[in-house]
Short mmCIF file of C-alpha atoms in Angstrom, two decimals:
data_model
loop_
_atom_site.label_atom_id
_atom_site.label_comp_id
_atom_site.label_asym_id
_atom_site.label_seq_id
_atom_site.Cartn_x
_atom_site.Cartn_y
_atom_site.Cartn_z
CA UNK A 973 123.22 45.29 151.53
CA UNK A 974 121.94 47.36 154.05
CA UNK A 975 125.19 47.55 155.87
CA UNK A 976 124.70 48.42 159.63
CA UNK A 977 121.17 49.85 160.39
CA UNK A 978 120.43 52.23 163.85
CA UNK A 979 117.43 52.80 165.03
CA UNK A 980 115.92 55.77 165.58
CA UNK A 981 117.73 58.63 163.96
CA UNK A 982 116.04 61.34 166.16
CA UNK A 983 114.63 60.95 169.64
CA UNK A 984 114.11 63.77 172.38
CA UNK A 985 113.44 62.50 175.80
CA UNK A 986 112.70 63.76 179.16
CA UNK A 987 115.52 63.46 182.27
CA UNK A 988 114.12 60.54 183.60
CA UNK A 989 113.04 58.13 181.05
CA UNK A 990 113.77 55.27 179.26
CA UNK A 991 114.38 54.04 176.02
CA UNK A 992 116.78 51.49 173.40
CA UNK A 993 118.74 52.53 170.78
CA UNK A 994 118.46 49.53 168.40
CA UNK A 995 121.43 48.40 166.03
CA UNK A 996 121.51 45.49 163.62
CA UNK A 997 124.32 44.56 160.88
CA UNK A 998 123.88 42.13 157.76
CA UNK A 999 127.71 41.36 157.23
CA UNK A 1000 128.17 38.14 159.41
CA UNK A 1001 130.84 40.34 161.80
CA UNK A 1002 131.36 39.17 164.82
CA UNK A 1003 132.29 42.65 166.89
CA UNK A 1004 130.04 45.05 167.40
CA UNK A 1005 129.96 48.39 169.04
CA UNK A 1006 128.50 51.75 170.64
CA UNK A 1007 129.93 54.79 170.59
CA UNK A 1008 128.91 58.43 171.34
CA UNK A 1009 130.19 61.13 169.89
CA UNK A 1010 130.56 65.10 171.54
CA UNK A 1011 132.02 67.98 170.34
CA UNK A 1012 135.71 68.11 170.58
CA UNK A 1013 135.71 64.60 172.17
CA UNK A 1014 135.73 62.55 169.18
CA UNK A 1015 133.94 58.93 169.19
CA UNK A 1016 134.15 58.08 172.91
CA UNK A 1017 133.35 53.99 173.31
CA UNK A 1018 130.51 53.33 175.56
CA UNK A 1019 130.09 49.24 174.97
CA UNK A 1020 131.65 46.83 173.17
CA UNK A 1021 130.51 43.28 172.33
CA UNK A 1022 133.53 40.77 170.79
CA UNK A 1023 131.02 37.73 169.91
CA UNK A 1024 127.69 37.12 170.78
CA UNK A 1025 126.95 36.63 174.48
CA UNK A 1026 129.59 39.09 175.30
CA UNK A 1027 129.84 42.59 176.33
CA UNK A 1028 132.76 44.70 177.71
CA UNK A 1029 132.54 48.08 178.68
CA UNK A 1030 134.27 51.15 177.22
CA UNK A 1031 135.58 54.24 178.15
CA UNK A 1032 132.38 56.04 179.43
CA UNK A 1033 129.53 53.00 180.27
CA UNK A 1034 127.68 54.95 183.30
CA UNK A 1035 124.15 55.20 182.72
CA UNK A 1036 124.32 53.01 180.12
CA UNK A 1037 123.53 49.07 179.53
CA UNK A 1038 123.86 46.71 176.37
CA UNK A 1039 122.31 43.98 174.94
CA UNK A 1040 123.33 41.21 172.37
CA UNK A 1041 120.73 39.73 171.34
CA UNK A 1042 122.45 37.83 168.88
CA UNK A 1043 125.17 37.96 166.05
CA UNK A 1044 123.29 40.63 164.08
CA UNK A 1045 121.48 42.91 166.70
CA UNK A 1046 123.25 45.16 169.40
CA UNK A 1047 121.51 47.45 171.70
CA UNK A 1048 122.27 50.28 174.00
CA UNK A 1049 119.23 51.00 176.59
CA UNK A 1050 119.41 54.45 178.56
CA UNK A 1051 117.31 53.96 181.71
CA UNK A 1052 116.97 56.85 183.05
CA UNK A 1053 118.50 59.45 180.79
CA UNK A 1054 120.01 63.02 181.59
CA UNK A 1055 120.93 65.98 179.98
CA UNK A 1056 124.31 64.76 179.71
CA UNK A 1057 123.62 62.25 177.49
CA UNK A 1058 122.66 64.51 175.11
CA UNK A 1059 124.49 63.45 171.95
CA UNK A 1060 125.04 61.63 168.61
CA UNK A 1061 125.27 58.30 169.22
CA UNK A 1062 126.88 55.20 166.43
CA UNK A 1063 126.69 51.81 165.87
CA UNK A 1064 129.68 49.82 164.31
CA UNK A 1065 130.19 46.39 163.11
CA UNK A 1066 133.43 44.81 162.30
CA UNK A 1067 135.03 41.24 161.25
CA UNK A 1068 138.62 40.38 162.09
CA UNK A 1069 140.72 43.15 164.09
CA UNK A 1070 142.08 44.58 160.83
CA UNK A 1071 139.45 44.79 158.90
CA UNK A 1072 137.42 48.30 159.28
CA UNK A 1073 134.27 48.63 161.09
CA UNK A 1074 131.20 49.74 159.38
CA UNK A 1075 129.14 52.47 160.93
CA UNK A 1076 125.25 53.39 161.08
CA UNK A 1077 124.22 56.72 160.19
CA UNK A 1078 124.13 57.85 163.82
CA UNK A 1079 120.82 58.82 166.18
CA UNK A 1080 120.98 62.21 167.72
CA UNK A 1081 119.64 62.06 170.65
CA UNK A 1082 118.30 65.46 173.56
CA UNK A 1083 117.46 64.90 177.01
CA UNK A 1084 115.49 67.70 177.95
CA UNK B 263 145.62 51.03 177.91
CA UNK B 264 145.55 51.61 174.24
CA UNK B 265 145.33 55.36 173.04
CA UNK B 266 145.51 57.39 170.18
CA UNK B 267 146.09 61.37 170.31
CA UNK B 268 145.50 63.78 167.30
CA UNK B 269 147.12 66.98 167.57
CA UNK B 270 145.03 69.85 166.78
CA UNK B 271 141.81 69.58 166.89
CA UNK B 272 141.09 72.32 163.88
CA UNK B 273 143.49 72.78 160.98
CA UNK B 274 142.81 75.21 158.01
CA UNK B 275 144.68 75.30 154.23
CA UNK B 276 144.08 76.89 151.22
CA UNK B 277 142.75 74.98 148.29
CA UNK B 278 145.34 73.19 146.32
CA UNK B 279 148.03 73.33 149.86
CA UNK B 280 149.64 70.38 151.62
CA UNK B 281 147.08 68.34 153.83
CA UNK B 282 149.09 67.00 157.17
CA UNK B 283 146.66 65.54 160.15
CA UNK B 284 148.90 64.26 162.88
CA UNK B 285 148.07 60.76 164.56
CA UNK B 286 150.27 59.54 167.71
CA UNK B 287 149.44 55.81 169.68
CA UNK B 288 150.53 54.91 172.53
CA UNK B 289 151.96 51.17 173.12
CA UNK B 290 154.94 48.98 172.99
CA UNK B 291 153.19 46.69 170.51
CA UNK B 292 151.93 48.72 167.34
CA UNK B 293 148.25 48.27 166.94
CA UNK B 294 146.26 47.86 164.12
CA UNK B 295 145.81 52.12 162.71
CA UNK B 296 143.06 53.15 160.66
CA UNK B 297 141.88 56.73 159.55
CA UNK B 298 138.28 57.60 159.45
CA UNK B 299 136.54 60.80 157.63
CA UNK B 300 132.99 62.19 158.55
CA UNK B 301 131.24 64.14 156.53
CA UNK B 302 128.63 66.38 158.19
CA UNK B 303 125.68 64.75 159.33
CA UNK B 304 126.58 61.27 158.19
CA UNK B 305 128.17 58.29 159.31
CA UNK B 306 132.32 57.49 159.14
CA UNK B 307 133.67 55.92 156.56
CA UNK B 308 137.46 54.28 156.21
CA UNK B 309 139.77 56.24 154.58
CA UNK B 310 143.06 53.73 154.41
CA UNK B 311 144.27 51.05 157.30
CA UNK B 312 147.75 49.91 158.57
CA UNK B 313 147.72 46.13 158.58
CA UNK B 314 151.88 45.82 159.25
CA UNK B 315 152.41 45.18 155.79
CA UNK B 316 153.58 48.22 154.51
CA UNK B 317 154.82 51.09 156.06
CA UNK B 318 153.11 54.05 153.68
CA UNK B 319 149.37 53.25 152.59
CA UNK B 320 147.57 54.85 150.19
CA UNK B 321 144.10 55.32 150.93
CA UNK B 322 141.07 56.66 148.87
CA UNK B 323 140.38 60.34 147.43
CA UNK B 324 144.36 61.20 146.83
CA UNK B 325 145.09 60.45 150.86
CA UNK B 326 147.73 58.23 152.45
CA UNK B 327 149.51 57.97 155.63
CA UNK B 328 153.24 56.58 156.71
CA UNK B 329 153.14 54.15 159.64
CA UNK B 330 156.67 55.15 161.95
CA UNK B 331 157.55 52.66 165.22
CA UNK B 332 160.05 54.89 166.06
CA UNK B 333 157.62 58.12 166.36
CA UNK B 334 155.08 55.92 167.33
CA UNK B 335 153.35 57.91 164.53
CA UNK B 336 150.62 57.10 161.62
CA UNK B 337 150.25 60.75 159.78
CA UNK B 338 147.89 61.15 156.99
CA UNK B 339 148.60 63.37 154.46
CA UNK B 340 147.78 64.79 150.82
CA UNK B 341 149.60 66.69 148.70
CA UNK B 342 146.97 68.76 147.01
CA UNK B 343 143.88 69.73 149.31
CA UNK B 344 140.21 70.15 147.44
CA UNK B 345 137.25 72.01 148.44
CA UNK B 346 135.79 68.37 148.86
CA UNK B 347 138.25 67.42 151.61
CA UNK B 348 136.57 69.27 154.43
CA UNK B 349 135.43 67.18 156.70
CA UNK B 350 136.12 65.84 160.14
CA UNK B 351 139.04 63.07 160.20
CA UNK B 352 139.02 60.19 162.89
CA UNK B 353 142.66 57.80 163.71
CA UNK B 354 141.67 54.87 165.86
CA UNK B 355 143.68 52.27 166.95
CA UNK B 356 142.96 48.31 167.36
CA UNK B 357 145.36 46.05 169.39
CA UNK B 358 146.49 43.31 166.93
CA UNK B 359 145.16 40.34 169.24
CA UNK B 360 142.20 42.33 169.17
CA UNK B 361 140.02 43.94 170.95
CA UNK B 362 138.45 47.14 171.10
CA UNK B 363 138.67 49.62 168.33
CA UNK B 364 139.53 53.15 170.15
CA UNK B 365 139.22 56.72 168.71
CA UNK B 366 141.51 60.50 168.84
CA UNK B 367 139.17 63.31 169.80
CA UNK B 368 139.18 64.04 165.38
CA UNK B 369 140.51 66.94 163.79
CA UNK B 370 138.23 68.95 161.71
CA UNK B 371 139.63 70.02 158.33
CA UNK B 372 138.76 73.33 156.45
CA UNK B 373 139.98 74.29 152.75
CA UNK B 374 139.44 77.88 151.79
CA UNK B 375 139.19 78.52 148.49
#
């Protein structure tokens, strides 16, 4: 199983564009969701999406917007990114509320 | 709202020492607690979960933590730390209705040899 996949794992972008962060999970969960993750702040939750066709935010959702596109895919879309959003950013999946989430491998992203 | 506070945000021990990594949450109604480790450059993984079934829970790689109401505490601990160990360490809370699952700022774990 592939587990959670992210999409990309390295992107540098200007202040001022554009782009999606794409996420997709193969274990059937139902919750799914974005985090970012800054020194000495530990995983801060941007977005959050319970089922499909919902999205709540999190603790720090300026400048950012989600998608879900269905049960699998999730995805985070910067549109006009600054230097503060400089960071490593993860996708999670989980099932039931005690079950664990799974996490991607993470895409470090610069704004230059 | 739900929160979850680690205190330090380094801690050091020497090889073969006493591992303690404090974890306290904040809420009336305990949560769902979990413990995370990262390993650099990769992705979390789940070290052990408190489900309300028991209070201590043993978790993988020698670790295990002691859920307390009255502290409002979920500790993780091992009694014998290894090289291996060093890593970054993640508690995160989920209310049990559910909702969303919530993150301490980590505490980063060195073992010196």
């Amino acid at each position: 199983n592939a587990g959670v996949t992210q999409t990309p794992k390295f992107q540098v972008l200007k202040t001022g564009q554009s782009m999606t962060l794409q996420c997709a999970q193969d274990m059937n969960h139902n919750s799914m969701y974005w985090y970012r993750q800054d020194p000495g702040m530990g995983l801060r939750l941007i977005y959050y999406s319970a089922s499909e066709g919902t999205t709540d935010k999190g603790e720090v959702p300026n400048g950012y917007n989600v998608s879900r596109l269905n049960k699998r895919e999730f995805s985070l879309r910067l549109e006009s990114a600054a230097p503060s959003q400089t960071s490593v950013y993860f996708c999670a999946s989980s099932g039931h509320g005690d079950t664990e989430a799974f996490f991607g491998q993470g895409t470090r992203l610069t704004v230059v | 709202a739900q929160s979850v506070t680690q205190l330090g945000s380094h801690v050091s021990v020497s090889e073969g020492a006493l591992v303690l990594l404090r974890c306290n949450y904040s809420s009336s109604v305990p949560p769902y607690l979990f413990w995370y480790v990262q390993y650099p450059n990769q992705g979390l993984q789940l070290l052990l979960k408190y489900t309300s079934a028991a209070t201590l829970v043993k978790g993988i790689n020698g670790f295990e933590a002691e859920f307390k109401k009255s502290e409002t505490s979920f500790h993780l601990t091992k009694p014998s730390a290894h090289m291996s160990d060093a890593a970054e360490y993640f508690c995160a809370v989920i209310p049990q209705g559910g909702g969303k699952l919530i993150f301490g700022q980590g505490t980063e774990l060195s073992v010196k040899p």
